[in-house]
Coordinates of C-alpha atoms in Angstrom, one line a residue:
Chain N
Q9 CA -19.2 -1.6 3.8
K10 CA -15.6 -1.4 2.7
E11 CA -13.6 1.4 4.1
V12 CA -12.1 2.7 0.8
E13 CA -13.8 1.8 -2.5
Q14 CA -12.5 2.2 -6.0
N15 CA -13.7 0.9 -9.3
S16 CA -11.3 -1.8 -10.3
G17 CA -11.4 -0.8 -14.0
P18 CA -9.7 -1.1 -16.3
L19 CA -10.2 2.5 -17.3
S20 CA -9.1 3.0 -20.9
V21 CA -8.3 6.4 -22.3
P22 CA -6.4 7.5 -25.4
E23 CA -3.1 9.3 -25.2
G24 CA -3.6 13.0 -24.5
A25 CA -7.0 12.6 -22.9
I26 CA -7.9 13.3 -19.3
A27 CA -8.1 10.2 -17.0
S28 CA -10.4 10.6 -14.0
L29 CA -10.0 8.1 -11.1
N30 CA -12.4 8.1 -8.2
C31 CA -12.5 6.9 -4.6
T32 CA -15.0 6.9 -1.8
Y33 CA -14.4 6.3 1.9
S34 CA -16.7 5.4 4.7
D35 CA -15.0 6.9 7.8
R36 CA -16.1 10.5 8.3
V37 CA -13.2 11.2 10.7
S38 CA -10.7 10.5 7.9
Q39 CA -8.3 13.5 7.7
S40 CA -5.8 12.9 5.0
F41 CA -5.9 11.3 1.6
F42 CA -3.3 9.9 -0.8
W43 CA -2.9 8.5 -4.3
Y44 CA -0.3 5.9 -4.9
R45 CA 0.7 4.6 -8.3
Q46 CA 1.7 0.9 -8.8
Y47 CA 3.2 -0.3 -12.0
S48 CA 2.6 -4.0 -12.8
G49 CA 5.0 -6.2 -10.8
K50 CA 6.3 -3.2 -8.8
S51 CA 5.7 -1.6 -5.5
P52 CA 3.3 1.4 -4.8
E53 CA 4.8 4.9 -4.8
L54 CA 3.2 8.1 -3.5
I55 CA 2.2 10.6 -6.2
M56 CA -0.3 12.9 -4.5
S57 CA -1.6 13.9 -1.1
I58 CA -4.5 16.1 -0.2
Y59 CA -5.8 17.3 3.2
S60 CA -8.4 19.9 2.7
N61 CA -11.5 20.3 0.5
G62 CA -10.9 21.5 -3.0
D63 CA -8.3 20.9 -5.6
K64 CA -4.5 20.4 -5.4
E65 CA -2.5 20.4 -8.6
D66 CA 1.0 19.0 -9.2
G67 CA 2.1 19.0 -12.8
R68 CA -0.3 16.9 -14.9
F69 CA -2.0 15.6 -11.7
T70 CA -4.9 17.1 -9.8
A71 CA -6.3 15.7 -6.6
Q72 CA -9.8 16.7 -5.6
L73 CA -11.4 16.2 -2.2
N74 CA -15.0 16.6 -1.0
K75 CA -15.2 15.6 2.6
A76 CA -19.0 16.2 2.8
S77 CA -19.5 13.6 0.0
Q78 CA -16.6 11.4 1.3
Y79 CA -15.1 11.5 -2.2
V80 CA -11.6 11.8 -3.5
S81 CA -10.5 11.9 -7.1
L82 CA -7.4 12.1 -9.2
L83 CA -7.3 13.7 -12.6
I84 CA -4.4 13.0 -15.0
R85 CA -4.2 15.5 -17.8
D86 CA -2.5 14.8 -21.1
S87 CA -2.4 11.1 -20.3
Q88 CA 0.6 9.2 -21.5
P89 CA 1.2 5.5 -22.1
S90 CA 3.7 5.6 -19.2
D91 CA 0.7 6.5 -16.9
S92 CA -0.7 3.0 -17.4
A93 CA -0.7 1.5 -13.9
T94 CA -2.9 0.8 -11.0
Y95 CA -3.8 3.8 -8.9
L96 CA -4.4 3.1 -5.2
C97 CA -6.4 5.5 -3.0
A98 CA -5.4 5.6 0.6
V99 CA -7.0 7.2 3.6
N100 CA -5.5 8.1 7.0
R101 CA -7.8 8.6 10.0
G102 CA -5.4 10.9 11.7
Y103 CA -3.6 8.3 13.7
S104 CA -1.4 5.5 12.7
T105 CA -2.0 3.6 9.5
L106 CA -3.2 4.1 6.0
T107 CA -6.1 2.1 4.6
F108 CA -5.8 1.4 0.9
G109 CA -8.5 0.8 -1.7
K110 CA -8.0 -2.1 -4.1
G111 CA -7.0 0.2 -6.9
T112 CA -8.1 1.2 -10.4
M113 CA -6.2 0.0 -13.4
L114 CA -5.6 2.7 -15.9
L115 CA -4.7 1.9 -19.5
V116 CA -3.5 4.7 -21.8
S117 CA -3.4 3.7 -25.4
P118 CA -1.0 5.4 -27.9
Chain U
D7 CA 20.5 6.0 -0.6
A8 CA 19.3 2.5 -0.7
G9 CA 15.6 1.9 -0.5
V10 CA 13.7 -0.7 1.5
I11 CA 15.3 -4.0 0.9
Q12 CA 13.3 -7.2 1.0
S13 CA 14.3 -10.8 0.6
P14 CA 13.6 -13.2 -0.9
R15 CA 12.0 -11.7 -4.0
H16 CA 10.3 -15.0 -4.8
E17 CA 9.6 -18.0 -2.6
V18 CA 7.9 -21.2 -3.7
T19 CA 7.2 -23.6 -0.9
E20 CA 4.9 -26.5 0.0
M21 CA 2.1 -26.4 2.4
G22 CA 3.2 -26.9 6.0
Q23 CA 6.6 -25.4 5.5
E24 CA 8.0 -22.5 7.4
V25 CA 8.5 -19.2 5.5
T26 CA 10.6 -16.3 6.7
L27 CA 10.5 -13.0 4.9
R28 CA 13.1 -10.3 5.6
C29 CA 13.2 -6.6 5.5
K30 CA 15.8 -3.8 5.9
P31 CA 14.1 -0.4 6.2
I32 CA 15.6 2.8 5.1
S33 CA 18.2 4.0 7.5
G34 CA 16.7 6.6 9.9
H35 CA 13.1 5.6 9.4
D36 CA 11.4 4.7 12.7
Y37 CA 8.2 3.2 11.3
L38 CA 8.1 -0.2 9.6
F39 CA 5.1 -1.8 8.1
W40 CA 4.3 -5.3 6.7
Y41 CA 1.5 -5.4 4.1
R42 CA 0.1 -8.3 2.1
Q43 CA -1.4 -7.8 -1.4
T44 CA -3.7 -10.1 -3.3
M45 CA -6.1 -9.6 -6.1
M46 CA -9.1 -10.4 -3.9
R47 CA -8.3 -8.3 -0.9
G48 CA -5.9 -5.6 -2.2
L49 CA -3.2 -4.2 0.1
E50 CA -3.8 -5.1 3.7
L51 CA -1.8 -4.0 6.7
L52 CA -0.5 -6.9 8.8
I53 CA 1.5 -5.2 11.5
Y54 CA 3.5 -2.1 12.1
F55 CA 6.4 -1.2 14.4
N56 CA 7.5 2.2 15.8
N57 CA 11.1 2.3 17.1
N58 CA 11.3 -1.5 16.9
V59 CA 8.2 -2.0 19.1
P60 CA 5.1 -3.6 17.6
I61 CA 2.2 -1.1 17.8
D62 CA -0.7 -2.8 16.0
D63 CA -0.8 -6.4 14.9
S64 CA -4.6 -6.6 14.5
G65 CA -4.1 -7.3 10.8
M66 CA -2.1 -10.5 11.4
P67 CA -4.5 -13.2 10.1
E68 CA -3.8 -15.8 12.7
D69 CA -1.3 -17.3 15.1
R70 CA 0.6 -18.9 12.2
F71 CA 1.9 -15.4 11.4
S72 CA 4.5 -13.7 13.6
A73 CA 6.8 -10.6 13.1
K74 CA 9.8 -9.3 14.9
M75 CA 12.0 -6.3 14.7
P76 CA 15.1 -7.0 16.8
N77 CA 16.8 -3.8 15.8
A78 CA 16.3 -0.7 13.7
S79 CA 17.7 -2.2 10.6
F80 CA 16.0 -5.5 10.4
S81 CA 12.6 -7.1 10.5
T82 CA 11.2 -10.6 9.8
L83 CA 7.7 -11.9 9.0
K84 CA 7.4 -15.6 9.6
I85 CA 4.6 -18.0 8.6
Q86 CA 4.5 -21.4 10.2
P87 CA 3.0 -23.5 9.0
S88 CA 2.3 -22.0 5.6
E89 CA -1.0 -22.7 3.7
P90 CA -2.0 -22.1 0.0
R91 CA -4.2 -19.2 1.0
D92 CA -1.1 -17.4 2.2
S93 CA 0.1 -17.0 -1.4
A94 CA 0.4 -13.3 -2.0
V95 CA 3.0 -10.5 -2.4
Y96 CA 4.3 -9.3 0.9
F97 CA 5.5 -5.8 1.1
C98 CA 7.6 -4.1 3.7
A99 CA 7.5 -0.4 3.9
S100 CA 9.2 2.2 6.1
S101 CA 8.6 5.8 7.0
G102 CA 10.4 8.5 9.0
Q103 CA 9.1 11.6 10.7
G104 CA 7.3 12.4 7.5
Y105 CA 4.9 9.5 8.2
T106 CA 2.1 11.9 9.0
T107 CA 2.3 13.0 5.4
G108 CA 1.3 9.5 4.4
E109 CA 4.5 8.7 2.5
L110 CA 5.4 5.1 2.9
F111 CA 8.5 3.8 1.1
F112 CA 7.8 0.3 -0.1
G113 CA 10.3 -2.5 -0.9
E114 CA 10.0 -4.5 -4.1
G115 CA 8.0 -7.1 -2.3
S116 CA 8.4 -10.9 -1.7
R117 CA 6.1 -13.0 -3.9
L118 CA 5.1 -16.1 -2.0
T119 CA 3.6 -19.1 -3.6
V120 CA 2.5 -22.0 -1.3
L121 CA 1.7 -25.2 -3.2

């Protein structure tokens, strides 16, 4: 079983809609969770982090965490064409390194 | 401030040749990571350093890969001999005391093609 799993997509949404990106992880001792955005041909950049169960909002982005279900999600409200990118879920088990999922490609059409 | 700087940006080489990728981390950052990204395997950690000391190299695929960090401002990843399956984008990333927040600062990457 892969440590961090994401649907590869592409997830296609119209401009202005809500995009919902999902991620599951296998290691129950995971403590912190992150969403990175990677534009085509570019490097990943951190956009959200979440450490406790529930929701965390930052502008148009909301991260949701459910440790019992080992599930993390990212909601993007009022999606814009500039949000079109690959979104990588990353998990930290509380020491050293991040483990990344393969990412979900999001396409926002005008 | 300058970000993480990697070179070369693109490298095309033939099987069996030696490849050296270079990285300059952000000044003051004491963690440095080498990742490899492919469509099939995603973003994989190869090795990371803390204060110039290699901490975990369990992700290095085999003995053909080696990494060094002779000082706080420079690191290399070497592949010798290179093989077609090494073709990938290699990212260097650094982080400071904020590492526990999960924020890694990535360079632009070095795209390696081995023919």
